[in-house]
C-alpha positions in Angstrom: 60.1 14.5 161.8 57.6 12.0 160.7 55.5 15.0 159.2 58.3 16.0 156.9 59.3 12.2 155.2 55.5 12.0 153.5 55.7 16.0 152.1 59.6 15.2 150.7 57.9 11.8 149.0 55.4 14.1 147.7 58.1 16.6 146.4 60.5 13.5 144.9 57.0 12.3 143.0 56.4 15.7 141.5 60.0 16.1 140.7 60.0 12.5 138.8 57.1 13.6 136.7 58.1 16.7 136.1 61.2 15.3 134.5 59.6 13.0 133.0 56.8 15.4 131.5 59.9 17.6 130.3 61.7 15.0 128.8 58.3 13.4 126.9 57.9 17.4 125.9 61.5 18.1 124.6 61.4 14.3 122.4 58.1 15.5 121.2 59.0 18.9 120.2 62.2 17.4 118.3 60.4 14.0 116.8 57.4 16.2 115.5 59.0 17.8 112.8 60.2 14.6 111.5 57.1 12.6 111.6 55.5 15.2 109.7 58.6 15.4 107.0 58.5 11.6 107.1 54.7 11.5 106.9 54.7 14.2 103.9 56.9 12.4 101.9 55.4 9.1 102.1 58.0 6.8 104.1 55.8 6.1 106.6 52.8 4.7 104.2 52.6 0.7 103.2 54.9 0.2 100.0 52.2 -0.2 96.7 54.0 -2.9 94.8 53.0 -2.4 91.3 52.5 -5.2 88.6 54.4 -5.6 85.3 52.6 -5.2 81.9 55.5 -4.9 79.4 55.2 -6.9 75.8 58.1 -8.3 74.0 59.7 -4.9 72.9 59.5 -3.3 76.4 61.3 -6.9 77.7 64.1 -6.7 74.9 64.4 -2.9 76.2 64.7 -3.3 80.1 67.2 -6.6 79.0 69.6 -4.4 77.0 69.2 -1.9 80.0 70.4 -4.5 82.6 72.8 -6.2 80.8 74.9 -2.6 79.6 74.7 -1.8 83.4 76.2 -5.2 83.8 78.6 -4.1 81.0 79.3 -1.0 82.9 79.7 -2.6 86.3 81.4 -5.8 84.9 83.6 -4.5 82.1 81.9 -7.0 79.8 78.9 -8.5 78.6 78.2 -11.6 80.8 79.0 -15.2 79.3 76.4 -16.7 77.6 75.5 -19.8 79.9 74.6 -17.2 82.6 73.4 -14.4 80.9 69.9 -13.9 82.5 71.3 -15.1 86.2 74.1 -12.0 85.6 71.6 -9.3 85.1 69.3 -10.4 87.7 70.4 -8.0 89.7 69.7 -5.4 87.2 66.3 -6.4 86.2 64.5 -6.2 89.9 63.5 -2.9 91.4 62.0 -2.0 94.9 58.5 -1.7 94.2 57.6 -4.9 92.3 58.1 -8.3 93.5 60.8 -10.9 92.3 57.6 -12.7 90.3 56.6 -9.3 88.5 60.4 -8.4 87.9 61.1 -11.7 86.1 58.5 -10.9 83.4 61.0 -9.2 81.8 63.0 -12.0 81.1 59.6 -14.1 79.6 58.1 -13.6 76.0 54.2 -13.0 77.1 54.2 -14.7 73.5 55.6 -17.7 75.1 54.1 -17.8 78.5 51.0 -17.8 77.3 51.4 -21.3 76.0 54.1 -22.3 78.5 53.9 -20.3 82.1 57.2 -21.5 82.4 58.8 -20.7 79.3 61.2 -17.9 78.8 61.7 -17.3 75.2 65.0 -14.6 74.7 68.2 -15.9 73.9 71.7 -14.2 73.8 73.5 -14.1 71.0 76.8 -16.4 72.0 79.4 -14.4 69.6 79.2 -11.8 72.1 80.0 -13.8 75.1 82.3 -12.1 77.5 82.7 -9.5 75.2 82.6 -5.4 75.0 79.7 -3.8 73.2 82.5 -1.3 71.2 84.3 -4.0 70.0 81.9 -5.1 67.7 81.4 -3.9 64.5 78.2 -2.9 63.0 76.4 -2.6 66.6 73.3 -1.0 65.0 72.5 -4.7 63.0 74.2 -6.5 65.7 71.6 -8.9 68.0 72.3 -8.4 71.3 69.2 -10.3 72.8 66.3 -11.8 70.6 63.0 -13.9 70.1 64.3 -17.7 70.3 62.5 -21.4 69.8 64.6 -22.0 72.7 62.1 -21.4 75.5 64.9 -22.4 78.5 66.4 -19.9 80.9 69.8 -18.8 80.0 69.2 -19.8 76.3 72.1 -18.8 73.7 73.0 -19.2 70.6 73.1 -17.7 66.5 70.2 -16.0 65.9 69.9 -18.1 62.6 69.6 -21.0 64.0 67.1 -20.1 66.9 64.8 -17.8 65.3 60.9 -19.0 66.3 59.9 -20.8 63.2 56.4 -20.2 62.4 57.2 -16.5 63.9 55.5 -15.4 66.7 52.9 -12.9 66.9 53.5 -9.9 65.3 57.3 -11.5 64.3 60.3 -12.1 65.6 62.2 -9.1 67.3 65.3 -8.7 68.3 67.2 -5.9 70.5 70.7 -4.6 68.3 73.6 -4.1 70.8 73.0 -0.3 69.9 69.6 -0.4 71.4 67.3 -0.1 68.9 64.5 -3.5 68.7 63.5 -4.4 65.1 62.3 -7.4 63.4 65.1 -10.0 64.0 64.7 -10.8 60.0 65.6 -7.8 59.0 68.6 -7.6 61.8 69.9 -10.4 60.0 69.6 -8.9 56.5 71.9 -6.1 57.9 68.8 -3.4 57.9 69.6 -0.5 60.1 66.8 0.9 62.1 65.1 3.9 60.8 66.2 6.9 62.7 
């Protein structure tokens, strides 16, 4: 009897790894396919986080881009004290970091002078409101070039249009979309279509 307890050891051992072999075998067979999908398709690679190069009339565009989604989400434009805190959200995307997002929301005409300047204002009449309800929205300044370089800055776009102008002039964003020179915004120009 004592012959037959070491050769049933020997069979339990063998059965162990055999199950264990299978089972390694069936979880690579089934995981293989979706390494390789995952591998094609780049999920699996380190996450490139690219820098942010835009100049003042790429910054009014992503600002009137984020703050119409916050339209659409909000079913208004945000109030003026918090406008650049309410489209936050709006302004980042996955592959840039909080840093390179902000950009967006800084005049490189101002941050060359002052890193910590921003340089946009809102324009406070449209506070809380709807873009449609507006009339003229084509010579209407949604977000502009302003002396006041603080974050969240609002106000008439008379009063706080940079004065000498800034390098190549003062722009402006129309709730419509379209950037132009804020000057001739505020002469009631429309944009040239």
């Amino acid at each position: 009897m004592e012959s037959e307890a070491p050769k049933r050891n020997k069979r339990m051992m063998f059965g162990c790894m055999g199950i264990c072999i299978g089972i390694l075998l069936a979880v690579w067979y089934f995981l293989l396919p979706v390494w390789k999908v995952a591998k094609k398709t780049g999920i699996l690679d380190d996450k490139v986080m690219r820098e942010y190069k835009g100049n003042s009339m790429q910054n009014l565009k992503e600002q009137h881009t984020a703050l119409m989604l916050y339209q659409n989400s909000e079913g208004m434009l945000p109030n003026a004290s918090g406008w650049m805190d309410a489209i936050w959200p709006y302004m980042k995307a996955g592959d840039m970091t909080q840093e390179e997002a902000e950009k967006k929301l800084r005049n490189p005409a101002v941050t060359a002078d002052n890193p910590l300047g921003f340089g946009y204002a809102f324009n406070e009449k449209l506070s809380e409101g709807y873009s449609d309800d507006f009339e003229n929205p084509e010579t209407t300044p949604l977000t502009f070039d302003s002396s006041d370089i603080n974050r969240n800055a609002k106000g008439n776009p008379l009063q706080l249009a940079p004065s000498p102008q800034r390098p190549g002039g003062n722009q402006a964003i129309t709730l419509e979309g379209n950037v132009q020179s804020l000057e001739d915004i505020l002469k009631g120009k429309k944009p040239n279509k």
